[in-house]
Short mmCIF file of C-alpha atoms in Angstrom, two decimals:
data_model
loop_
_atom_site.label_atom_id
_atom_site.label_comp_id
_atom_site.label_asym_id
_atom_site.label_seq_id
_atom_site.Cartn_x
_atom_site.Cartn_y
_atom_site.Cartn_z
CA MET A 1 0.01 -0.02 0.00
CA PRO A 2 1.43 3.41 -0.90
CA ASP A 3 1.77 6.14 1.69
CA PRO A 4 -1.09 8.61 2.14
CA ILE A 5 -0.77 12.03 0.53
CA GLU A 6 -0.57 15.52 1.91
CA VAL A 7 -1.43 18.25 -0.65
CA ARG A 8 -1.28 22.03 -0.28
CA LYS A 9 -1.62 25.08 -2.53
CA ILE A 10 0.75 27.94 -2.01
CA PRO A 11 1.04 31.40 -3.62
CA ILE A 12 3.96 32.48 -5.74
CA GLU A 13 4.64 36.13 -4.97
CA SER A 14 7.43 36.70 -7.49
CA VAL A 15 9.06 34.85 -10.32
CA THR A 16 11.62 33.13 -8.18
CA ASP A 17 9.52 32.86 -4.94
CA ALA A 18 9.55 29.42 -3.23
CA SER A 19 9.00 30.76 0.22
CA GLY A 20 5.58 29.09 0.46
CA LEU A 21 7.25 25.67 -0.02
CA ALA A 22 9.90 26.58 2.63
CA ARG A 23 7.15 27.59 5.11
CA LEU A 24 5.37 24.26 4.65
CA ILE A 25 8.56 22.41 5.36
CA ASP A 26 9.75 24.58 8.20
CA GLY A 27 6.23 24.42 9.80
CA GLY A 28 6.26 20.60 9.75
CA VAL A 29 3.26 20.41 7.42
CA LEU A 30 5.30 18.16 5.03
CA GLU A 31 8.90 16.89 4.70
CA ALA A 32 11.22 17.95 1.91
CA ASP A 33 12.27 14.46 1.20
CA ARG A 34 8.59 13.29 0.86
CA VAL A 35 7.70 15.76 -1.87
CA LEU A 36 6.56 13.77 -4.82
CA ALA A 37 5.59 16.44 -7.33
CA VAL A 38 4.68 20.12 -7.76
CA VAL A 39 2.17 21.44 -10.30
CA GLY A 40 2.15 25.19 -10.74
CA LYS A 41 1.31 28.30 -12.75
CA THR A 42 4.05 30.87 -13.52
CA GLU A 43 3.57 34.43 -14.75
CA GLY A 44 5.37 34.34 -18.10
CA ASN A 45 3.93 34.41 -21.63
CA GLY A 46 3.20 30.70 -21.77
CA GLY A 47 5.17 30.38 -25.03
CA VAL A 48 8.26 28.57 -26.12
CA ASN A 49 10.48 31.24 -24.63
CA ASP A 50 8.68 31.40 -21.28
CA TYR A 51 11.67 31.19 -18.96
CA THR A 52 9.62 31.87 -15.81
CA ARG A 53 9.09 28.10 -15.78
CA LEU A 54 12.82 27.53 -15.49
CA LEU A 55 13.22 30.16 -12.81
CA ALA A 56 10.43 28.60 -10.71
CA ASP A 57 11.84 25.18 -11.31
CA ARG A 58 15.23 26.23 -9.97
CA ALA A 59 13.83 28.08 -6.92
CA PHE A 60 11.63 25.15 -5.79
CA ARG A 61 14.41 22.56 -6.33
CA GLU A 62 16.85 24.64 -4.39
CA VAL A 63 14.45 24.60 -1.32
CA LEU A 64 14.02 20.80 -1.64
CA VAL A 65 17.81 20.34 -1.71
CA ALA A 66 18.43 22.79 1.15
CA ARG A 67 15.78 21.48 3.49
CA GLY A 68 16.11 17.77 2.75
CA THR A 69 18.67 15.02 2.52
CA ARG A 70 18.29 14.19 -1.18
CA THR A 71 21.04 15.23 -3.53
CA ALA A 72 20.56 17.71 -6.31
CA GLU A 73 20.56 14.78 -8.75
CA GLU A 74 17.82 13.01 -6.84
CA VAL A 75 15.77 16.20 -6.56
CA ALA A 76 16.21 16.70 -10.30
CA ARG A 77 14.12 13.62 -10.81
CA VAL A 78 11.10 14.99 -8.88
CA PRO A 79 8.47 16.10 -11.41
CA LEU A 80 7.93 19.85 -11.22
CA VAL A 81 5.29 20.64 -13.80
CA TRP A 82 5.07 24.36 -14.58
CA SER A 83 2.52 25.92 -16.92
CA GLY A 84 3.30 29.38 -17.96
CA GLY A 85 0.87 32.18 -18.40
CA THR A 86 -1.47 33.71 -15.75
CA ASP A 87 -3.57 35.81 -18.15
CA GLY A 88 -6.53 37.74 -16.77
CA VAL A 89 -7.25 37.15 -13.08
CA LEU A 90 -5.21 33.90 -12.83
CA SER A 91 -2.72 34.08 -10.05
CA PRO A 92 0.70 32.41 -9.85
CA HIS A 93 0.69 29.48 -7.46
CA ALA A 94 1.86 25.92 -6.91
CA THR A 95 0.17 22.75 -5.63
CA VAL A 96 2.60 20.53 -3.73
CA PHE A 97 2.06 16.81 -3.42
CA ALA A 98 3.96 14.86 -0.77
CA THR A 99 3.67 11.53 0.99
CA ALA A 100 2.88 11.43 4.72
CA ASP A 101 3.63 9.12 7.56
CA PRO A 102 0.65 6.71 7.71
CA ALA A 103 0.67 7.02 11.56
CA SER A 104 0.11 10.76 11.33
CA VAL A 105 -3.02 10.78 9.10
CA PRO A 106 -6.67 9.74 9.67
CA SER A 107 -7.36 6.16 8.68
CA SER A 108 -10.22 5.48 6.28
CA ASP A 109 -11.61 2.63 4.13
CA GLU A 110 -13.14 5.16 1.88
CA PRO A 111 -11.30 6.22 -1.30
CA ARG A 112 -8.59 8.73 -0.53
CA LEU A 113 -5.94 10.52 -2.55
CA SER A 114 -2.97 8.65 -3.99
CA VAL A 115 -0.33 10.03 -6.24
CA GLY A 116 2.18 8.20 -8.45
CA VAL A 117 4.93 9.77 -10.49
CA ALA A 118 7.15 8.64 -13.39
CA MET A 119 9.58 9.88 -15.93
CA SER A 120 9.27 8.37 -19.37
CA GLU A 121 12.03 7.30 -21.65
CA VAL A 122 13.60 10.05 -23.62
CA ILE A 123 11.33 11.42 -26.41
CA ALA A 124 13.30 12.12 -29.53
CA PRO A 125 12.33 15.28 -31.45
CA GLU A 126 11.37 13.26 -34.47
CA ASP A 127 8.84 11.31 -32.34
CA ILE A 128 6.88 14.31 -31.10
CA GLY A 129 3.49 14.26 -32.63
CA ARG A 130 3.74 10.65 -33.74
CA PRO A 131 2.68 7.19 -32.54
CA ALA A 132 6.05 6.50 -30.94
CA MET A 133 5.43 9.30 -28.52
CA VAL A 134 1.97 8.00 -27.70
CA ALA A 135 3.48 4.63 -26.76
CA THR A 136 6.17 6.20 -24.66
CA VAL A 137 3.79 8.22 -22.68
CA ALA A 138 1.34 5.33 -22.20
CA ALA A 139 4.16 3.24 -20.73
CA GLY A 140 5.01 6.04 -18.31
CA VAL A 141 1.40 6.51 -17.22
CA ARG A 142 1.09 2.76 -16.44
CA ALA A 143 4.30 2.96 -14.37
CA ALA A 144 2.92 5.96 -12.40
CA MET A 145 -0.32 4.09 -11.76
CA ARG A 146 1.59 1.10 -10.24
CA THR A 147 3.47 3.54 -7.97
CA ALA A 148 0.16 5.03 -6.85
CA GLY A 149 -1.27 1.63 -6.16
CA ILE A 150 -4.09 2.16 -8.68
CA ASP A 151 -5.22 -0.95 -10.60
CA ASP A 152 -8.46 0.32 -12.07
CA PRO A 153 -8.23 3.11 -14.59
CA ALA A 154 -11.63 4.33 -13.29
CA ASP A 155 -9.85 5.37 -10.08
CA VAL A 156 -7.62 7.80 -12.02
CA HIS A 157 -9.05 11.40 -11.91
CA TYR A 158 -6.16 13.51 -13.11
CA VAL A 159 -3.00 12.95 -15.07
CA GLN A 160 -0.70 15.93 -15.35
CA THR A 161 2.29 15.75 -17.70
CA LYS A 162 5.05 17.92 -18.95
CA THR A 163 6.69 16.90 -22.22
CA PRO A 164 9.25 18.37 -24.61
CA LEU A 165 8.37 20.58 -27.50
CA LEU A 166 10.42 21.40 -30.62
CA THR A 167 13.01 24.11 -30.65
CA LEU A 168 15.38 25.14 -33.40
CA ASP A 169 18.17 23.22 -31.69
CA THR A 170 16.21 19.95 -31.43
CA ILE A 171 14.89 20.35 -34.99
CA ASN A 172 18.49 20.71 -36.19
CA ASP A 173 19.48 17.74 -34.12
CA ALA A 174 16.87 15.55 -35.84
CA ARG A 175 17.98 16.84 -39.25
CA ALA A 176 21.64 16.06 -38.47
CA ARG A 177 20.61 12.44 -37.85
CA GLY A 178 18.66 12.24 -41.11
CA ARG A 179 15.25 12.45 -39.37
CA ASP A 180 12.31 14.80 -40.07
CA VAL A 181 9.97 16.41 -37.55
CA VAL A 182 6.21 16.81 -37.50
CA THR A 183 6.44 20.62 -37.75
CA GLU A 184 9.03 23.27 -37.90
CA ASP A 185 6.73 25.79 -36.19
CA THR A 186 8.05 25.67 -32.62
CA LEU A 187 4.83 27.30 -31.11
CA ALA A 188 2.64 24.86 -33.00
CA SER A 189 4.78 22.00 -31.61
CA MET A 190 3.61 22.95 -28.09
CA ASP A 191 -0.03 22.09 -29.01
CA ILE A 192 1.07 18.97 -30.91
CA SER A 193 3.19 17.67 -27.98
CA ASN A 194 0.25 18.19 -25.59
CA SER A 195 -2.26 16.43 -27.89
CA THR A 196 0.00 13.52 -28.58
CA THR A 197 0.64 13.10 -24.82
CA ALA A 198 -3.13 13.20 -24.13
CA LEU A 199 -3.58 10.28 -26.52
CA GLY A 200 -0.88 8.38 -24.70
CA ILE A 201 -2.76 8.95 -21.42
CA ALA A 202 -6.02 7.87 -23.07
CA VAL A 203 -4.43 4.68 -24.42
CA ALA A 204 -2.92 3.77 -21.02
CA LEU A 205 -6.32 4.20 -19.35
CA GLY A 206 -8.19 2.30 -22.02
CA GLU A 207 -10.22 5.36 -23.15
CA VAL A 208 -9.11 4.98 -26.79
CA GLU A 209 -7.30 2.53 -29.00
CA PRO A 210 -3.73 3.33 -30.12
CA PRO A 211 -4.26 6.06 -32.77
CA ALA A 212 -2.92 6.07 -36.33
CA ALA A 213 -0.51 8.76 -37.18
CA GLU A 214 -3.13 10.73 -39.15
CA GLN A 215 -5.53 10.84 -36.20
CA ILE A 216 -3.08 12.63 -33.87
CA HIS A 217 -4.01 16.24 -33.46
CA ARG A 218 -6.70 15.86 -36.07
CA ASP A 219 -9.41 13.39 -35.01
CA LEU A 220 -11.13 15.48 -32.36
CA SER A 221 -13.52 12.67 -31.42
CA LEU A 222 -10.62 11.02 -29.55
CA TYR A 223 -9.88 12.41 -26.09
CA SER A 224 -9.02 11.58 -22.48
CA SER A 225 -11.39 12.80 -19.78
CA VAL A 226 -8.56 13.13 -17.15
CA ALA A 227 -5.55 14.37 -19.19
CA SER A 228 -3.86 17.68 -18.51
CA CYS A 229 -0.77 18.12 -20.70
CA SER A 230 1.81 20.91 -20.76
CA SER A 231 5.04 21.14 -22.73
CA GLY A 232 8.18 23.17 -22.51
CA VAL A 233 11.86 23.51 -23.41
CA GLU A 234 13.16 22.41 -20.03
CA LEU A 235 13.05 18.56 -20.50
CA ASP A 236 13.47 15.78 -22.97
CA ARG A 237 11.09 13.25 -21.65
CA ALA A 238 7.57 13.07 -20.16
CA GLN A 239 7.17 14.03 -16.48
CA ILE A 240 4.06 12.19 -15.45
CA VAL A 241 1.88 12.74 -12.28
CA VAL A 242 -1.00 10.36 -11.85
CA VAL A 243 -3.64 11.43 -9.26
CA GLY A 244 -6.46 9.14 -8.16
CA ASN A 245 -8.09 7.49 -5.25
CA VAL A 246 -7.25 4.26 -3.34
CA ARG A 247 -9.24 2.54 -0.64
CA GLY A 248 -7.47 2.00 2.63
CA ILE A 249 -4.69 4.45 2.04
CA GLY A 250 -6.16 6.92 4.59
CA GLY A 251 -5.73 10.64 4.67
CA ARG A 252 -7.88 13.71 4.30
CA TYR A 253 -8.08 14.22 0.51
CA ARG A 254 -10.03 12.89 -2.42
CA ALA A 255 -9.83 13.60 -6.10
CA GLY A 256 -12.64 13.92 -8.70
CA HIS A 257 -12.99 14.97 -12.29
CA GLY A 258 -15.39 16.17 -15.02
CA VAL A 259 -15.26 18.05 -18.26
CA MET A 260 -16.12 21.53 -19.44
CA ARG A 261 -18.13 21.12 -22.63
CA ASP A 262 -17.18 24.70 -23.69
CA ALA A 263 -15.35 27.69 -22.46
CA ILE A 264 -18.17 29.03 -20.22
CA ASP A 265 -19.33 25.70 -18.80
CA ALA A 266 -19.27 26.51 -15.09
CA ASP A 267 -21.46 23.43 -14.44
CA GLY A 268 -18.63 21.25 -15.63
CA VAL A 269 -16.37 22.68 -12.93
CA TRP A 270 -19.05 22.12 -10.27
CA ASP A 271 -19.51 18.53 -11.51
CA ALA A 272 -15.82 17.87 -10.95
CA ILE A 273 -15.86 19.40 -7.47
CA ARG A 274 -19.01 17.49 -6.48
CA SER A 275 -17.44 14.17 -7.64
CA THR A 276 -14.82 14.52 -4.90
CA GLY A 277 -17.50 13.82 -2.34
CA LEU A 278 -17.92 17.32 -1.03
CA PRO A 279 -21.58 17.86 0.06
CA LEU A 280 -23.01 20.74 -1.97
CA PRO A 281 -26.50 22.13 -2.53
CA ASP A 282 -28.26 21.80 -5.84
CA ARG A 283 -27.23 25.22 -6.88
CA PRO A 284 -23.88 25.83 -5.15
CA ARG A 285 -21.94 29.03 -4.74
CA ALA A 286 -18.29 29.63 -3.98
CA ALA A 287 -19.16 30.29 -0.29
CA ASP A 288 -20.45 26.74 -0.03
CA LEU A 289 -16.96 25.42 -0.54
CA GLY A 290 -15.54 27.00 2.66
CA ASP A 291 -11.86 26.02 2.75
CA ARG A 292 -12.43 22.44 1.63
CA LEU A 293 -11.39 22.77 -1.96
CA VAL A 294 -7.58 22.42 -2.39
CA ASN A 295 -7.46 23.25 -6.10
CA VAL A 296 -8.90 22.63 -9.53
CA PHE A 297 -6.89 21.80 -12.65
CA VAL A 298 -8.38 22.76 -16.01
CA LYS A 299 -7.47 22.51 -19.64
CA CYS A 300 -9.04 24.84 -22.25
CA GLU A 301 -9.09 25.32 -26.00
CA ALA A 302 -10.60 27.83 -28.37
CA ASP A 303 -13.41 26.07 -30.21
CA PRO A 304 -12.14 25.27 -33.77
CA GLY A 305 -15.49 26.39 -35.12
CA GLY A 306 -15.00 29.90 -33.73
CA ARG A 307 -18.28 29.88 -31.84
CA VAL A 308 -19.41 29.29 -28.23
CA ARG A 309 -23.05 28.35 -27.81
CA GLY A 310 -23.83 29.53 -31.26
CA ARG A 311 -22.23 32.96 -30.80
CA ARG A 312 -19.25 33.99 -32.98
CA ASN A 313 -15.96 35.04 -31.49
CA ILE A 314 -12.71 36.15 -33.12
CA MET A 315 -10.05 34.44 -31.02
CA LEU A 316 -8.77 32.36 -33.89
CA ASP A 317 -8.76 35.39 -36.25
CA ASP A 318 -7.10 37.82 -33.91
CA SER A 319 -3.64 38.78 -35.08
CA ASP A 320 -2.90 41.06 -32.06
CA VAL A 321 -3.40 38.65 -29.12
CA HIS A 322 -2.85 34.93 -29.64
CA TRP A 323 -5.87 32.78 -28.83
CA HIS A 324 -3.84 30.92 -26.26
CA ARG A 325 -3.87 33.95 -24.03
CA GLN A 326 -7.50 34.86 -24.77
CA ILE A 327 -8.99 31.53 -23.98
CA LYS A 328 -6.84 31.08 -20.81
CA ALA A 329 -8.02 34.44 -19.53
CA CYS A 330 -11.69 33.59 -20.37
CA VAL A 331 -11.72 30.17 -18.78
CA GLY A 332 -9.67 31.40 -15.83
CA GLY A 333 -12.41 33.94 -15.04
CA VAL A 334 -15.14 31.35 -15.30
CA VAL A 335 -13.25 28.84 -13.02
CA ALA A 336 -12.31 31.58 -10.50
CA SER A 337 -16.00 32.58 -10.26
CA VAL A 338 -16.76 29.05 -9.26
CA THR A 339 -14.04 28.59 -6.71
CA GLY A 340 -13.90 32.12 -5.41
CA ASP A 341 -10.13 31.95 -5.78
CA PRO A 342 -8.11 33.20 -8.78
CA ALA A 343 -5.21 30.79 -7.86
CA VAL A 344 -6.52 27.98 -10.09
CA PHE A 345 -4.65 25.86 -12.61
CA VAL A 346 -5.82 26.67 -16.04
CA SER A 347 -3.71 25.54 -19.01
CA VAL A 348 -4.26 25.99 -22.71
CA ALA A 349 -3.75 23.72 -25.80
CA ALA A 350 -6.39 21.07 -24.93
CA VAL A 351 -6.70 18.98 -28.13
CA HIS A 352 -7.52 15.43 -27.12
CA GLN A 353 -8.02 16.64 -23.52
CA GLY A 354 -11.76 16.66 -23.05
CA PRO A 355 -14.30 17.40 -25.80
CA SER A 356 -13.32 19.76 -28.61
CA GLY A 357 -13.75 23.37 -27.54
CA GLY A 358 -13.88 22.42 -23.89
CA GLY A 359 -11.43 20.64 -21.62
CA THR A 360 -10.83 18.41 -18.62
CA VAL A 361 -11.39 19.45 -15.01
CA ALA A 362 -9.91 17.77 -12.01
CA ALA A 363 -10.57 18.68 -8.42
CA ILE A 364 -9.02 17.79 -5.03
CA ALA A 365 -10.94 18.37 -1.83
CA ASP A 366 -10.16 18.11 1.82
CA LEU A 367 -12.66 15.78 3.40
CA GLY A 368 -11.07 16.01 6.82
CA ASP A 369 -11.37 18.56 9.60
CA PRO A 370 -11.62 22.01 7.90
CA GLY A 371 -10.16 23.76 10.86
CA ASP A 372 -6.61 22.66 10.25
CA PRO A 373 -4.61 25.92 10.74
CA GLY A 374 -1.64 24.77 8.61
CA ARG A 375 -3.51 24.60 5.32
CA LEU A 376 -2.78 27.54 3.01
CA GLY A 377 -5.00 26.61 0.17
#
């Protein structure tokens, strides 16, 4: 049986601020050596050259090394998944997942939060956007499920990944070895890396059959209902965080999930929160959540038809502000209106992650005593 999980949300007050993590460790809320993964939003442009992700990565790893016994090389293998871009009201923050001593947490036979992490094999630049990457990610997801003690894919509620995208250097590397790449547009490769990864997750969980090459990033009927995929320049393999529920593990937390059918589907967010087991009225408000909601994790995508509920928008035609930033700000506002907290994880480029024009939603709730003074989220 894996160890139970402690999970906390902390603010990021500047690009290199990891003081929230340090406070959790110094206050005895969690141990540095037990940190399994971090999933966070940074304040950069969310593009290929968003180096706020690298700055946050370094700051958080420095805290884990300084306050724990793991070496820098060991800490380097901890998945820190950073999604750049806090457009609109979105606020920079991080969600920290750590194991806890079983003797220190409430026992329960009910499903409670479990987390498994894995690093895939190296993903070559020529494999991005192709079936080989799907297979590599699927193998990594299965490994993370085993670590989490999850046998049934139905118990998986959230899979967060970070995968490589294409840069000029990696494109030239492929060319030098006589290989071609799926695209030479580095920004487009971000979306393609995400969508290919999502299909790898869907294959691992039995949601879809292994796709043909021509279906990747094209057949929008194929999707995972729990995938949340980001990509960046800071790695050459898939970082994988599988979040689900396991009976008998104990602890305070439970995960749930749902989907947003379109960019303004607040009910989809409420469905995900409700699926954690939090008792809510038929027509809930943010005030009904109290301090029981740890965080929600949402993917979003501009509808390829250019309409939301029949009304035309110009996100995909706008040459001044890329649609990535517009849809992220839009969905961030919708989600924050549900949670009452702008520090929510909203990430763009959601092809194969939820229904087309919508996206996946995962939620983590604290089902224990809401009066815990140590919880920051």
